[in-house]
Each structure stands twice: as structure tokens, then as C-alpha cells.
């Protein structure tokens, strides 16, 4: 009865609105709570009760967690220890406290943990304090998933470096706002050039990260601000480190290479200059005097306009080593990024062999072994920049005498900015499982970054996360599965995307089998769908690379020095990266892999345009030409996205309304934007190649009424740039910023029920209002305020980044009646409209 009462009282929180702040650490009641509770001891023994120690934190989490999950109130241990207890601490603390207990020491390495549940006794022991906390979180996760039975777990991390990077600026403004490529609101650390007075969110972030085994956070943008080194800001950083410390999370810092000049008043930042070396040693000493457990530094040098050692004719190793040496007496690490390229030298018209992808190996290969032992080279997974599909960076196979870490991106910069659902773990898994065949021996990427393949002691993972003040952290509830999976895969690379997703869903949304199934279906379909509608065959995410990296703009890839080229012309497409005829990039891989990528026949087709320049008429293994594959894939991917909102809707009532609505809003938006992607890409290549779609879809939209063909009053026709971002290249905008526009037409479609879709543009320069009428009766009214509601980067233009669709379902339409859109501009936003689609029910186009 007690149990029933407990469930009635606590079970209510199942449907209580949730804002996402606790993410997967909700400690929500589980269905089999009574049975589980009976298996858990009621006494808690915490082997270090010092406030702020990770073991003490572990004790608190266990108390709070078990109370929430199974309604158990743990009692602290009195003078005499009961025979059955839940004990948490380090192995050493346990042996100290229990000198007579016979105990087989588990084989633990740094941060590892051991859990034994046996005969009503639970022991959670870490190799160190952090490990004990990890063990406590693991145990709570097991109980949350409905398992408190006898078991033994010994778990060690594969790699010592399991960091996250935040690209947080010290203040809002500039081109990137508070967090560069962040879509979850302003920085949780910085505000107005200083460290926030209230760091509650920093502590909560550390808690989440500790629960997935992350041991350090680099808190500021790699495009670093030198003023972070002021004494006042160093004090602030120490406060962040204090907020992290109870969770065993260390603080790391990005440095601006030119700080000696920018902040220190020196005339140079040359790493060989004595005053520069002294400057950095002084900085490091000052930081460690405030933060004795600081993790170390992260350095972006000679990249995208950032200064670096090459500026002073020194090598990248000279630069990295300078920082590393200052850190050595403190045990700190220097993470040095391999994202080094000089866009000023890249010109695609001058040279067929020019290739940004070649840069990392060219710069770093010859430096292998020349780095201090506490330098780790942080390498983006692919040779360009977080694209929807890239081959593994060949640099991983070149650094055999230097530790390396893989840089993954949890924030979805090129992958839909959390406004599109894209579950990334399947992509990471493919990358980590890739065998580079160094010296023709098994050389899985996961074994390289774990240090196993080349016997490295310092190596691992860096994930760019970019959470913000939004209660959902990343701006989207479902996007949090990426963060969870990142931590779990960095701990154990064999973690499966499906498995970890199921675990995350249970912890985040509860045990309902349908909820778990739906989130699995959506998430597992999401990366393939996004790849299909954004850029397939290895051509890259065909997004707008000159603006917000959002929405379609295939033309922006070429004709500029950023090197994300596709070399698409009227007949052919793709980068020839072969050794024999192209940029030579394929030859940067070990011979077996190089040979595979060198030939069209042996290159996996999902990367064929990454490695080869081919005619649109080249026939793929499927029997389709490249151009037809493009058309079909874009139609297929966007069709999959149409199913997402419908699948999600089946969960109504099964999860709290707040999260249900939040996710639905985004999935509906994504479905509309997937159509924008599909049409833009297909029309762009149709226009380039002149080859029609065999199925006659591209360029033919029989259900559409183009806004420019309607009767316009107060609206005028606008030629959209790029042309493919509008249906038939044109849209309408109000004639000025203060006059309402009216676009009307007479419906020629047969009478019946339709889904009425309106494609419009929601720029971040105002909040226009649109009204849709059928025969003067209002069908719907909406506002262009996505800039406040969706989190993606704000964009000012009328293009594929702002193109949006709203659909009114099941509307009775009569032939001969009038359809009218009334647009009221606001600010600089001229209520733009592209077209209206009258879609027979069930059809999307
Ligand atoms: C932090 C890409 C991103 C930049 C980022 C850079 C990097 O170019 O667009 O925002 O800068 O990578 O990783 O340094």
C-alpha cells in the first residue's frame, strides 16, 4: 500500500511539465519501484564527507536519485555499520575503512569504477574520487532503467582525454553572438565581457557531464579573447572551476596565440622570444595559483585568421611546445588543433590540385614526434569541417609518436542547428569503426584515439557542445541524445548508437515502450534523411557556407577561397582527390585505403564525389545516374522528414505536454524546411546540368500557386538570390515597411479537403504577420518570430536559410472561391511569401 501511495504521489511527476534542465538526470519514478526498492540497502556509507569532494557529491546524488527513482530515503550510517549498506568511495578509502574485509581488487585505471551488488550490499568504488562519482551515476542509471539486481561491473574509460569544448564568447554581439555556433541561448559562463556572477548553470552542466564520464570543459571559444587573462577574469575562471570541482570536472582554457601583444603589451608573440615565454609562464602560474587542478589549454593557431607560430616563421610544434612546457610542472595538457589551413592561398580556378583537405597532413605530418609529451593534437573527424559525411581525417594515421584526439561536433553547425533532428551517434560510430590499415595492420580510428594502436598515453575525445542558458541546454530536447551518446562513446567506443539511444530515452522520457520505439525510429532515420536532402554521395552538406551555415545554398561552396568546393559545372561534379590526376588527397591515406579511394570502382559511393570528379551521367551501382540519384535522394530524404511529425504525434499523452509540444514544433518546422532543401538542391543542379528528372518532379509543382502570379496589392515581385531558394526563383515582398500587402487569387482546383501550405520567409529583422483567408474567412494567422523560438542562427536575408513552411490541414476548399494572403510587415521584414500549395490530403509537395 505504501508503494501504491508513493506512486500516486510521486508518479504524478510523470506528466508534470518538464523544461529539460535535468536532462537524463531527472530521477523520475520508475514503474517497478517497489520491487527495486526492496533490493537496495537503506544505509548509505559515504567514504569522504568533505563538502565539495566528488565522493561526497556521489553520496548526495545517490540520496537524491534513489528518493526520486524508487522513493527510498537512505539513512546515513551511524556508529556501527550495518551488514548491508550502500557504500561509495575510492578503493583506497574502502580498504582504509575496512582493513579486515577480504576483497579482490578490481583492475581499475584512472577514473575507472567498480560496482558490486550482492546480497543486499552495494559497493561503488572508484579508482579515484571521480571514478566513484561515475560509478554512482552508473548505478543510478541502472536503477532508473529498472535494474537493481545482483551484478558486478568493472568499467574503465578507453581514453584519458574526454573533454568538451564550448565556443563561448565573452560577450554577446559580433558575428556569432554569445556562443559561436551555439543554438541554446547565451553563454552559461560569460556575460558582458566577464564571468557571470551566478554560475548555477555551470555546476548543473558539470553534473550532467560527469554523469557521462566527461572530465574537462574548455569554457571559452577557440577564437579566444585575450582579455580573459585579466586578473579579474582569472578570478572568475576560478569560480567556474569551483562550480565544476564537486563533479570531478576540470576547467580548460582556449588561448589567443597573440595575447602577448594583444594583452601583454609585448611587441611580438614569437614562441622563441624570451619575454613571450616568460609571459606565458606567468599566465600559467597565475592560473594554477587560482585553479590548481586546471586541465590545460586548447589552442587554435594559424587558422581562419587566427595568429600562430607560422606568423613568426616557427613551426606549429614550436608553438604547441611553448604552452606545453609552461603546463608541465602542473600536469596540464596542451590540446593543439590540427584545424590549420590558409584560405588566402586557396584558389580553385588557378589550380586543379588546390585542396583545403590536404592542409592538416601537410602541416603536421613532418612534425610527428616533435611535440612535448603533454601535447595532444586535436583533429576534426574529417579533413574539411564537420560535414554530413566526410572520410576519416588521414592525419590520424600519420601521428604515431604524438597523442591525438578526435574532435566531434555535438552542436549541429552544418547539420540543422538543432532545428532539424539529426542523431549523430551512427555517424560517429562509422568514423570510429573505420580501419585506416596503417602498415597494413588493423588500425581502427577508435584504437588510435584510445592510444592503443600507437601506444600513446595521452589521447582521446573532444566534443564541441555549445550549450546555452536555454533550459533544454542545446535548444532542443531530442538533440540531447547526441551529448549523452558522445560521453558514452568517448568512454567505450563500442557503444552502439541504438543501445545508447534506448538508454537515454528511458532516462529522459520514461519507460513507455512506445515512447522508446518512436524516438528510436525518428532518431535512427534522421541522419540518413538529412544526408539525403542536404548533400549526398559525399558532396558535403550543401549549405550556405558564406552566411550562417544553415539552409541550402549549393552555389556558395564554389568560387571562394574557403575550400569547401564541389567543382560543379554544366557536365560534372565532385573533387578529384586522386593521386594520379587530382589533388593527391587520397594518397595521404595508408596504401590500402589510398588504393581504395583512388579508383572510382572501389570508392564507397557515399563518398564518391568527395574523391572523384564525375559527369552527372556517370552510372552508379544502383543503375542510376548521379543526377538522378541526387533527385531521388533529395525526394526520399524530405519524404522521410514529412513522416516525423506524424510519428511523433502518436506520443500525445504519453509524455508531458511541454516537451511534446516543443519537439512537435521543431519536427513540423523540419518537415517544411526539408522541402525547401529538396527543391533548392534539385533545381540548382537541374539548372546547371539541364538534365531533367526522369520522374518529372523537379521544376513541376502542380499543386502550387506561385505568389508572384497572384493579384498583388501592396506587394511586389522580388527576385530571390540564389534563385533556387524560391519556387520558380521569385517571391513577393511588401512595397514598403509600413504598408500591408495583399496577394489574392481565384482557386481553380476542384472542391474538396486540402492541406494548405504557405511557404514564406522568416527573417531575423522583424516579426511580420501573415493571414490566410479563404473567401474572407480566416484560415490562419502567424508571425515571423522564429528567431526567438527555434534557436538556429538568425539570418537577415530572403533565401534558403529563412524559407519556412506553415501547413493548415484538412481545409475545405471550394473551386472558384478566393484565396488571399495579407502580409503585415514589421521592422525590416517585408512579409515575404513564396507560394501556396493546395495539397490533396496525404500529399506533400
Ligand atoms: C570556432 C568552422 C566554424 C567556426 C569555427 C571553426 C573552428 O569554420 O564555422 O565557427 O570557429 O570551424 O573549428 O575553429
GROMACS .gro file of N, CA and C in nm, residues 455-568:
model
  342
  455UNK      N    1   5.040   0.305  -2.894
  455UNK     CA    2   5.090   0.312  -2.755
  455UNK      C    3   5.104   0.453  -2.703
  456UNK      N    4   5.001   0.528  -2.719
  456UNK     CA    5   5.003   0.664  -2.665
  456UNK      C    6   4.938   0.666  -2.527
  457UNK      N    7   4.993   0.747  -2.436
  457UNK     CA    8   4.929   0.754  -2.304
  457UNK      C    9   4.832   0.872  -2.294
  458UNK      N   10   4.848   0.970  -2.381
  458UNK     CA   11   4.756   1.085  -2.377
  458UNK      C   12   4.684   1.093  -2.510
  459UNK      N   13   4.555   1.073  -2.510
  459UNK     CA   14   4.479   1.078  -2.635
  459UNK      C   15   4.331   1.075  -2.599
  460UNK      N   16   4.244   1.088  -2.696
  460UNK     CA   17   4.103   1.077  -2.664
  460UNK      C   18   4.008   1.156  -2.749
  461UNK      N   19   3.918   1.227  -2.682
  461UNK     CA   20   3.800   1.284  -2.746
  461UNK      C   21   3.778   1.429  -2.704
  462UNK      N   22   3.738   1.511  -2.801
  462UNK     CA   23   3.695   1.647  -2.769
  462UNK      C   24   3.564   1.669  -2.845
  463UNK      N   25   3.463   1.709  -2.774
  463UNK     CA   26   3.333   1.731  -2.838
  463UNK      C   27   3.293   1.878  -2.825
  464UNK      N   28   3.261   1.939  -2.939
  464UNK     CA   29   3.216   2.079  -2.934
  464UNK      C   30   3.067   2.076  -2.902
  465UNK      N   31   3.032   2.126  -2.784
  465UNK     CA   32   2.894   2.109  -2.738
  465UNK      C   33   2.811   2.237  -2.751
  466UNK      N   34   2.862   2.348  -2.694
  466UNK     CA   35   2.794   2.478  -2.709
  466UNK      C   36   2.655   2.485  -2.649
  467UNK      N   37   2.641   2.434  -2.527
  467UNK     CA   38   2.512   2.454  -2.458
  467UNK      C   39   2.496   2.601  -2.425
  468UNK      N   40   2.374   2.642  -2.392
  468UNK     CA   41   2.347   2.780  -2.352
  468UNK      C   42   2.247   2.784  -2.239
  469UNK      N   43   2.203   2.904  -2.207
  469UNK     CA   44   2.115   2.926  -2.091
  469UNK      C   45   1.976   2.867  -2.108
  470UNK      N   46   1.938   2.832  -2.230
  470UNK     CA   47   1.809   2.768  -2.253
  470UNK      C   48   1.795   2.647  -2.161
  471UNK      N   49   1.676   2.625  -2.106
  471UNK     CA   50   1.661   2.513  -2.012
  471UNK      C   51   1.682   2.377  -2.080
  472UNK      N   52   1.670   2.375  -2.212
  472UNK     CA   53   1.695   2.248  -2.283
  472UNK      C   54   1.844   2.227  -2.310
  473UNK      N   55   1.927   2.318  -2.271
  473UNK     CA   56   2.072   2.318  -2.290
  473UNK      C   57   2.113   2.342  -2.435
  474UNK      N   58   2.071   2.253  -2.524
  474UNK     CA   59   2.114   2.266  -2.664
  474UNK      C   60   2.009   2.335  -2.751
  475UNK      N   61   1.897   2.369  -2.692
  475UNK     CA   62   1.790   2.432  -2.770
  475UNK      C   63   1.684   2.334  -2.814
  476UNK      N   64   1.711   2.206  -2.800
  476UNK     CA   65   1.615   2.103  -2.843
  476UNK      C   66   1.628   1.983  -2.751
  477UNK      N   67   1.514   1.934  -2.702
  477UNK     CA   68   1.519   1.818  -2.612
  477UNK      C   69   1.584   1.697  -2.679
  478UNK      N   70   1.542   1.672  -2.804
  478UNK     CA   71   1.592   1.550  -2.869
  478UNK      C   72   1.740   1.558  -2.901
  479UNK      N   73   1.791   1.680  -2.918
  479UNK     CA   74   1.935   1.694  -2.951
  479UNK      C   75   2.023   1.647  -2.836
  480UNK      N   76   1.966   1.639  -2.717
  480UNK     CA   77   2.048   1.599  -2.603
  480UNK      C   78   2.094   1.455  -2.609
  481UNK      N   79   2.029   1.375  -2.693
  481UNK     CA   80   2.077   1.237  -2.709
  481UNK      C   81   2.218   1.238  -2.768
  482UNK      N   82   2.249   1.341  -2.847
  482UNK     CA   83   2.383   1.349  -2.904
  482UNK      C   84   2.488   1.372  -2.797
  483UNK      N   85   2.457   1.457  -2.701
  483UNK     CA   86   2.554   1.481  -2.594
  483UNK      C   87   2.573   1.355  -2.510
  484UNK      N   88   2.462   1.290  -2.480
  484UNK     CA   89   2.468   1.169  -2.399
  484UNK      C   90   2.551   1.062  -2.471
  485UNK      N   91   2.522   1.044  -2.599
  485UNK     CA   92   2.593   0.942  -2.676
  485UNK      C   93   2.741   0.977  -2.688
  486UNK      N   94   2.771   1.104  -2.701
  486UNK     CA   95   2.912   1.145  -2.712
  486UNK      C   96   2.990   1.098  -2.589
  487UNK      N   97   2.937   1.129  -2.471
  487UNK     CA   98   3.008   1.090  -2.349
  487UNK      C   99   3.025   0.940  -2.339
  488UNK      N  100   2.918   0.867  -2.372
  488UNK     CA  101   2.923   0.721  -2.359
  488UNK      C  102   3.019   0.659  -2.460
  489UNK      N  103   3.025   0.717  -2.579
  489UNK     CA  104   3.115   0.661  -2.682
  489UNK      C  105   3.260   0.698  -2.652
  490UNK      N  106   3.280   0.815  -2.592
  490UNK     CA  107   3.416   0.853  -2.555
  490UNK      C  108   3.468   0.762  -2.444
  491UNK      N  109   3.377   0.709  -2.365
  491UNK     CA  110   3.417   0.615  -2.258
  491UNK      C  111   3.440   0.476  -2.316
  492UNK      N  112   3.346   0.432  -2.398
  492UNK     CA  113   3.355   0.299  -2.460
  492UNK      C  114   3.315   0.312  -2.605
  493UNK      N  115   3.411   0.302  -2.694
  493UNK     CA  116   3.380   0.331  -2.834
  493UNK      C  117   3.289   0.227  -2.898
  494UNK      N  118   3.280   0.109  -2.838
  494UNK     CA  119   3.193   0.008  -2.899
  494UNK      C  120   3.046   0.028  -2.863
  495UNK      N  121   3.018   0.130  -2.784
  495UNK     CA  122   2.878   0.164  -2.752
  495UNK      C  123   2.797   0.171  -2.881
  496UNK      N  124   2.681   0.109  -2.882
  496UNK     CA  125   2.605   0.111  -3.009
  496UNK      C  126   2.508   0.230  -3.011
  497UNK      N  127   2.492   0.292  -3.126
  497UNK     CA  128   2.401   0.407  -3.135
  497UNK      C  129   2.258   0.374  -3.089
  498UNK      N  130   2.208   0.256  -3.126
  498UNK     CA  131   2.072   0.221  -3.085
  498UNK      C  132   2.064   0.199  -2.935
  499UNK      N  133   2.164   0.126  -2.884
  499UNK     CA  134   2.163   0.090  -2.742
  499UNK      C  135   2.167   0.215  -2.655
  500UNK      N  136   2.257   0.305  -2.687
  500UNK     CA  137   2.275   0.423  -2.603
  500UNK      C  138   2.154   0.515  -2.615
  501UNK      N  139   2.092   0.511  -2.732
  501UNK     CA  140   1.972   0.593  -2.753
  501UNK      C  141   1.857   0.541  -2.666
  502UNK      N  142   1.842   0.409  -2.661
  502UNK     CA  143   1.735   0.350  -2.581
  502UNK      C  144   1.754   0.386  -2.434
  503UNK      N  145   1.879   0.379  -2.391
  503UNK     CA  146   1.912   0.412  -2.251
  503UNK      C  147   1.877   0.559  -2.223
  504UNK      N  148   1.922   0.645  -2.312
  504UNK     CA  149   1.896   0.789  -2.295
  504UNK      C  150   1.746   0.817  -2.292
  505UNK      N  151   1.673   0.750  -2.380
  505UNK     CA  152   1.529   0.777  -2.388
  505UNK      C  153   1.460   0.735  -2.259
  506UNK      N  154   1.499   0.619  -2.207
  506UNK     CA  155   1.438   0.572  -2.081
  506UNK      C  156   1.461   0.674  -1.971
  507UNK      N  157   1.585   0.721  -1.963
  507UNK     CA  158   1.619   0.814  -1.856
  507UNK      C  159   1.553   0.951  -1.877
  508UNK      N  160   1.536   0.989  -2.002
  508UNK     CA  161   1.487   1.123  -2.032
  508UNK      C  162   1.335   1.130  -2.042
  509UNK      N  163   1.276   1.023  -2.098
  509UNK     CA  164   1.131   1.027  -2.122
  509UNK      C  165   1.053   0.917  -2.052
  510UNK      N  166   1.120   0.825  -1.986
  510UNK     CA  167   1.048   0.720  -1.914
  510UNK      C  168   1.046   0.588  -1.988
  511UNK      N  169   0.975   0.493  -1.927
  511UNK     CA  170   0.985   0.354  -1.971
  511UNK      C  171   0.884   0.310  -2.075
  512UNK      N  172   0.794   0.393  -2.113
  512UNK     CA  173   0.689   0.352  -2.206
  512UNK      C  174   0.751   0.298  -2.335
  513UNK      N  175   0.714   0.176  -2.368
  513UNK     CA  176   0.778   0.110  -2.483
  513UNK      C  177   0.752   0.187  -2.612
  514UNK      N  178   0.635   0.247  -2.621
  514UNK     CA  179   0.604   0.319  -2.745
  514UNK      C  180   0.690   0.446  -2.757
  515UNK      N  181   0.712   0.510  -2.644
  515UNK     CA  182   0.797   0.630  -2.647
  515UNK      C  183   0.937   0.591  -2.693
  516UNK      N  184   0.986   0.483  -2.637
  516UNK     CA  185   1.122   0.439  -2.672
  516UNK      C  186   1.128   0.402  -2.821
  517UNK      N  187   1.027   0.335  -2.866
  517UNK     CA  188   1.025   0.292  -3.005
  517UNK      C  189   1.017   0.412  -3.101
  518UNK      N  190   0.932   0.506  -3.069
  518UNK     CA  191   0.914   0.622  -3.158
  518UNK      C  192   1.043   0.704  -3.166
  519UNK      N  193   1.103   0.727  -3.049
  519UNK     CA  194   1.225   0.810  -3.052
  519UNK      C  195   1.336   0.736  -3.126
  520UNK      N  196   1.337   0.605  -3.113
  520UNK     CA  197   1.437   0.528  -3.188
  520UNK      C  198   1.412   0.539  -3.339
  521UNK      N  199   1.288   0.522  -3.377
  521UNK     CA  200   1.257   0.528  -3.522
  521UNK      C  201   1.295   0.664  -3.580
  522UNK      N  202   1.256   0.769  -3.509
  522UNK     CA  203   1.286   0.904  -3.560
  522UNK      C  204   1.436   0.928  -3.564
  523UNK      N  205   1.500   0.899  -3.453
  523UNK     CA  206   1.642   0.933  -3.442
  523UNK      C  207   1.726   0.853  -3.541
  524UNK      N  208   1.699   0.723  -3.550
  524UNK     CA  209   1.782   0.641  -3.639
  524UNK      C  210   1.759   0.676  -3.787
  525UNK      N  211   1.642   0.731  -3.816
  525UNK     CA  212   1.617   0.769  -3.957
  525UNK      C  213   1.672   0.908  -3.988
  526UNK      N  214   1.713   0.981  -3.885
  526UNK     CA  215   1.734   1.124  -3.904
  526UNK      C  216   1.863   1.160  -3.979
  527UNK      N  217   1.974   1.097  -3.945
  527UNK     CA  218   2.099   1.130  -4.017
  527UNK      C  219   2.090   1.090  -4.165
  528UNK      N  220   2.045   0.966  -4.194
  528UNK     CA  221   2.031   0.931  -4.337
  528UNK      C  222   1.938   1.028  -4.411
  529UNK      N  223   1.830   1.069  -4.346
  529UNK     CA  224   1.737   1.161  -4.414
  529UNK      C  225   1.805   1.295  -4.438
  530UNK      N  226   1.873   1.343  -4.337
  530UNK     CA  227   1.939   1.475  -4.352
  530UNK      C  228   2.045   1.468  -4.461
  531UNK      N  229   2.118   1.359  -4.463
  531UNK     CA  230   2.220   1.344  -4.568
  531UNK      C  231   2.153   1.343  -4.705
  532UNK      N  232   2.042   1.272  -4.714
  532UNK     CA  233   1.971   1.265  -4.842
  532UNK      C  234   1.926   1.402  -4.890
  533UNK      N  235   1.868   1.480  -4.800
  533UNK     CA  236   1.815   1.608  -4.850
  533UNK      C  237   1.914   1.723  -4.844
  534UNK      N  238   2.030   1.703  -4.779
  534UNK     CA  239   2.122   1.817  -4.770
  534UNK      C  240   2.246   1.800  -4.858
  535UNK      N  241   2.287   1.679  -4.886
  535UNK     CA  242   2.406   1.663  -4.971
  535UNK      C  243   2.456   1.520  -4.965
  536UNK      N  244   2.432   1.447  -5.071
  536UNK     CA  245   2.467   1.304  -5.067
  536UNK      C  246   2.583   1.273  -5.160
  537UNK      N  247   2.622   1.147  -5.166
  537UNK     CA  248   2.735   1.097  -5.246
  537UNK      C  249   2.867   1.163  -5.206
  538UNK      N  250   2.872   1.216  -5.083
  538UNK     CA  251   2.998   1.274  -5.035
  538UNK      C  252   3.026   1.412  -5.088
  539UNK      N  253   2.921   1.478  -5.141
  539UNK     CA  254   2.942   1.612  -5.199
  539UNK      C  255   2.950   1.718  -5.089
  540UNK      N  256   2.921   1.682  -4.967
  540UNK     CA  257   2.918   1.766  -4.847
  540UNK      C  258   2.778   1.821  -4.822
  541UNK      N  259   2.761   1.880  -4.702
  541UNK     CA  260   2.635   1.948  -4.671
  541UNK      C  261   2.631   2.071  -4.761
  542UNK      N  262   2.533   2.076  -4.850
  542UNK     CA  263   2.533   2.184  -4.949
  542UNK      C  264   2.470   2.310  -4.891
  543UNK      N  265   2.518   2.348  -4.776
  543UNK     CA  266   2.456   2.458  -4.704
  543UNK      C  267   2.520   2.591  -4.739
  544UNK      N  268   2.464   2.697  -4.685
  544UNK     CA  269   2.518   2.829  -4.709
  544UNK      C  270   2.644   2.847  -4.628
  545UNK      N  271   2.760   2.833  -4.693
  545UNK     CA  272   2.883   2.841  -4.612
  545UNK      C  273   2.933   2.984  -4.598
  546UNK      N  274   2.868   3.078  -4.668
  546UNK     CA  275   2.915   3.217  -4.656
  546UNK      C  276   2.835   3.294  -4.552
  547UNK      N  277   2.729   3.232  -4.504
  547UNK     CA  278   2.650   3.301  -4.402
  547UNK      C  279   2.640   3.215  -4.277
  548UNK      N  280   2.522   3.168  -4.246
  548UNK     CA  281   2.504   3.104  -4.114
  548UNK      C  282   2.530   2.953  -4.113
  549UNK      N  283   2.571   2.897  -4.225
  549UNK     CA  284   2.591   2.751  -4.236
  549UNK      C  285   2.459   2.678  -4.216
  550UNK      N  286   2.353   2.742  -4.262
  550UNK     CA  287   2.220   2.685  -4.242
  550UNK      C  288   2.142   2.693  -4.373
  551UNK      N  289   2.062   2.595  -4.400
  551UNK     CA  290   1.977   2.600  -4.519
  551UNK      C  291   2.057   2.579  -4.646
  552UNK      N  292   1.986   2.548  -4.756
  552UNK     CA  293   2.053   2.514  -4.881
  552UNK      C  294   2.114   2.634  -4.951
  553UNK      N  295   2.232   2.616  -5.003
  553UNK     CA  296   2.292   2.714  -5.094
  553UNK      C  297   2.412   2.649  -5.162
  554UNK      N  298   2.383   2.553  -5.254
  554UNK     CA  299   2.492   2.477  -5.316
  554UNK      C  300   2.593   2.565  -5.389
  555UNK      N  301   2.546   2.676  -5.443
  555UNK     CA  302   2.636   2.764  -5.519
  555UNK      C  303   2.742   2.829  -5.430
  556UNK      N  304   2.714   2.836  -5.299
  556UNK     CA  305   2.809   2.906  -5.211
  556UNK      C  306   2.935   2.824  -5.184
  557UNK      N  307   2.934   2.698  -5.225
  557UNK     CA  308   3.051   2.614  -5.196
  557UNK      C  309   3.172   2.655  -5.281
  558UNK      N  310   3.140   2.697  -5.404
  558UNK     CA  311   3.249   2.720  -5.501
  558UNK      C  312   3.273   2.868  -5.525
  559UNK      N  313   3.389   2.895  -5.588
  559UNK     CA  314   3.418   3.032  -5.629
  559UNK      C  315   3.463   3.121  -5.515
  560UNK      N  316   3.505   3.061  -5.406
  560UNK     CA  317   3.558   3.142  -5.295
  560UNK      C  318   3.674   3.063  -5.233
  561UNK      N  319   3.754   3.128  -5.150
  561UNK     CA  320   3.875   3.061  -5.101
  561UNK      C  321   3.853   2.968  -4.981
  562UNK      N  322   3.727   2.942  -4.944
  562UNK     CA  323   3.707   2.861  -4.823
  562UNK      C  324   3.731   2.713  -4.847
  563UNK      N  325   3.744   2.675  -4.970
  563UNK     CA  326   3.790   2.539  -4.999
  563UNK      C  327   3.691   2.427  -4.974
  564UNK      N  328   3.562   2.460  -4.962
  564UNK     CA  329   3.463   2.353  -4.946
  564UNK      C  330   3.400   2.325  -5.083
  565UNK      N  331   3.485   2.312  -5.181
  565UNK     CA  332   3.440   2.312  -5.320
  565UNK      C  333   3.374   2.181  -5.363
  566UNK      N  334   3.286   2.197  -5.462
  566UNK     CA  335   3.226   2.079  -5.526
  566UNK      C  336   3.268   2.072  -5.673
  567UNK      N  337   3.321   2.181  -5.724
  567UNK     CA  338   3.361   2.194  -5.865
  567UNK      C  339   3.250   2.151  -5.962
  568UNK      N  340   3.128   2.191  -5.926
  568UNK     CA  341   3.015   2.156  -6.014
  568UNK      C  342   3.014   2.250  -6.135
   0.00000   0.00000   0.00000
